[in-house]
XYZ file of C-alpha atoms in Angstrom:
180
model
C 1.640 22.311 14.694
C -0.432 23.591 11.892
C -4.324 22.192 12.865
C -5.164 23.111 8.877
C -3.049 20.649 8.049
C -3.928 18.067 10.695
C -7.713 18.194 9.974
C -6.784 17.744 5.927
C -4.459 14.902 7.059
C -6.703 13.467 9.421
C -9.527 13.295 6.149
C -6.906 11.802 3.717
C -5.719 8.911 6.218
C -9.372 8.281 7.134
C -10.258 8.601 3.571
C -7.486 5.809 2.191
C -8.715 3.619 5.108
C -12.497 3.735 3.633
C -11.557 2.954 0.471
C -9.032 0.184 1.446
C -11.819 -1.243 3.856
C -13.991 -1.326 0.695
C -11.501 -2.909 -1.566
C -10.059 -5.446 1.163
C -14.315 -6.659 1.526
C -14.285 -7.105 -2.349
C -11.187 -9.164 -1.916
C -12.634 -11.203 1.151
C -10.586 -9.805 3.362
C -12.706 -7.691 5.722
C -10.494 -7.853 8.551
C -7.463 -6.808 7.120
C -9.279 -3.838 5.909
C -10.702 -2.425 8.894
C -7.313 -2.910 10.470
C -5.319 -1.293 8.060
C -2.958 1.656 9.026
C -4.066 2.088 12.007
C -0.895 3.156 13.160
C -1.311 6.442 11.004
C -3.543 7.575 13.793
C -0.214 7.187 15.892
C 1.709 10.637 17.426
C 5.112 9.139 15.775
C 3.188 9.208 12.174
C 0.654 11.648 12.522
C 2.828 14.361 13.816
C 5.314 14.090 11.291
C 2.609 13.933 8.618
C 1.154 17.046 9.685
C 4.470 19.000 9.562
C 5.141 17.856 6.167
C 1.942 17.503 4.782
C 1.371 18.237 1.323
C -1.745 16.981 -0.127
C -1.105 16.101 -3.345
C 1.500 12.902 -2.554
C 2.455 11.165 1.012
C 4.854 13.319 3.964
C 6.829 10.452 3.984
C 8.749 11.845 0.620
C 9.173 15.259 2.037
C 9.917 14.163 5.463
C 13.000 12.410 3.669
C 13.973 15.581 1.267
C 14.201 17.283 4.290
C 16.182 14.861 6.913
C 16.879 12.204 5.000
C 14.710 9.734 6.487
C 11.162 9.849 7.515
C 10.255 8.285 11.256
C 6.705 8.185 10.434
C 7.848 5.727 7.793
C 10.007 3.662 9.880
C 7.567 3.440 12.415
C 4.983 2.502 9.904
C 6.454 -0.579 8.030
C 7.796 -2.071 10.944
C 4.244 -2.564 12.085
C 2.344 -3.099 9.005
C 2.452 -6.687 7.675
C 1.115 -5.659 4.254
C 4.250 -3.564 2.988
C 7.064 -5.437 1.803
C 9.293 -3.693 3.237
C 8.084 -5.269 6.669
C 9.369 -8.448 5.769
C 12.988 -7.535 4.614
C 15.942 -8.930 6.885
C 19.279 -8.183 4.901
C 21.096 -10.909 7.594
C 18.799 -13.469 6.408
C 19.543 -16.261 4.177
C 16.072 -15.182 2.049
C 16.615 -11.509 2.276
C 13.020 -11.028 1.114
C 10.572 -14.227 1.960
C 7.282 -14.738 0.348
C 4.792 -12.665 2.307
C 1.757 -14.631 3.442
C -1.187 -14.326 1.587
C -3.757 -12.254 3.420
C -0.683 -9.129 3.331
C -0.528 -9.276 -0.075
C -3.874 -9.169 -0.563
C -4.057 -6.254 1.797
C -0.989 -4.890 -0.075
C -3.031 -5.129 -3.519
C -5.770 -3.347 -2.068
C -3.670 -0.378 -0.700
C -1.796 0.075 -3.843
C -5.265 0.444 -5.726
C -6.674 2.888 -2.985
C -3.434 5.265 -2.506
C -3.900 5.913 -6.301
C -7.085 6.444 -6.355
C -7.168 8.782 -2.920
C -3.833 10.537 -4.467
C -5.381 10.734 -8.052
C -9.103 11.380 -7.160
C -11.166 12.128 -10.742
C -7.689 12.051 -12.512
C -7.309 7.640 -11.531
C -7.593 5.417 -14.146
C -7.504 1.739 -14.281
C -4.459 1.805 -15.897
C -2.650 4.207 -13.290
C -1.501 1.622 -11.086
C 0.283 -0.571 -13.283
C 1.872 2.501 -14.768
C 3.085 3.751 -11.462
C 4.261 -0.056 -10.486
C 6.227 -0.188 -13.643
C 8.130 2.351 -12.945
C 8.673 1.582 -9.250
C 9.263 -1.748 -9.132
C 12.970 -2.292 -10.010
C 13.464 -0.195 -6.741
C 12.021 -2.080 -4.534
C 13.097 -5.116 -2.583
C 10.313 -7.404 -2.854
C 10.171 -11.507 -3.020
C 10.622 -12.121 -7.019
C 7.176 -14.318 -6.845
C 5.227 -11.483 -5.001
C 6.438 -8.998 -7.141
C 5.271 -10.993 -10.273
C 1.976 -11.456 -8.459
C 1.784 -7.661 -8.435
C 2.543 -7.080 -11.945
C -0.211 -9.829 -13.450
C -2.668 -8.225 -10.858
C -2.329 -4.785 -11.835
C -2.135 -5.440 -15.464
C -5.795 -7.351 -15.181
C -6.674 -4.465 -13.614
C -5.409 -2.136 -16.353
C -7.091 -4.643 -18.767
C -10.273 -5.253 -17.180
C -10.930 -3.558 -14.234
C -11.143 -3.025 -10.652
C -14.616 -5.066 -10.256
C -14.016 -7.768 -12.164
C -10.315 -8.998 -10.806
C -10.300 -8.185 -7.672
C -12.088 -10.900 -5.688
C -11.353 -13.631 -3.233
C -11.182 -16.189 -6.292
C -8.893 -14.397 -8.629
C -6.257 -13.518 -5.823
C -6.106 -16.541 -4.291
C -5.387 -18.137 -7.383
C -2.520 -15.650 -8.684
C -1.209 -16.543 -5.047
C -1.465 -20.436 -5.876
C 0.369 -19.633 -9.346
C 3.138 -17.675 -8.108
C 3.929 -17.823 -4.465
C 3.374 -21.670 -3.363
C 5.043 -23.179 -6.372
């Protein structure tokens, strides 16, 4: 084990949770944000993470260059409500359900703060979107969360962190698109 790397690992993951704790408050969600990732802290994740740390982008990518698949990642969606990929049950007649709204909320929040941890003085408002755009046909996500996403990041590309992301504004875009 490689303590350089678990002390600069250790500081990212407590880092991201800061900044998610101080998004998920703007969004109303306190709870959610102190909560959040705990399960980095974990030996299954934080091992792993250490071995391939990198700095620049998440283990989790290397972990699966190297083996093919990363445990840390496993382990971490299958207890983390506010990734998508949590919900996903290929035997199920809705393959991908609408997540309930406090995880997407939490799920906004996260997005914004691994790009701006990741980014640091290069992040711009606009980087999100950007990244989501290109991510997004990838992913298996409900259709009506992943159009949440995409009107949420581009206000945010259009006006801001501070001034969409609020209590008010999300749980509207979750009236518009997910209880339709």
């Amino acid at each position: 084990m490689n303590l350089k790397n678990a002390v600069k690992h250790f500081k990212l993951i407590t880092k991201h949770k800061w900044v998610v704790f101080k998004l998920c408050c703007m969004a109303g969600i306190p709870w959610r944000g102190l909560m959040h990732d705990l399960s980095k802290y974990s030996p299954t994740e934080f091992l792993e993470s250490i071995k391939y740390y990198q700095g620049t982008h998440s283990p989790i990518v290397e972990a699966k260059k190297d083996k093919g698949y990363s445990e840390a990642w496993l382990h971490h969606k299958g207890r983390n409500k506010h990734h998508s990929e949590y919900w996903i049950d290929l035997d199920a007649p809705e393959k991908a359900p609408i997540m309930p709204y406090k995880y997407v909320a939490e799920m906004l929040c996260d997005k914004l703060a691994a790009g701006i941890v990741y980014e640091g003085k290069k992040w711009t408002k606009e980087y999100e979107l950007q990244y989501w755009n290109k991510e997004k046909e990838k992913i298996l996500i409900n259709e009506k969360v992943k159009n949440l996403v995409t009107d949420f990041l581009e206000q945010v590309s259009q006006e801001g962190i501070k001034k969409v992301l609020n209590k008010k504004n999300l749980k509207d875009l979750y009236k518009k698109y997910c209880e339709q």
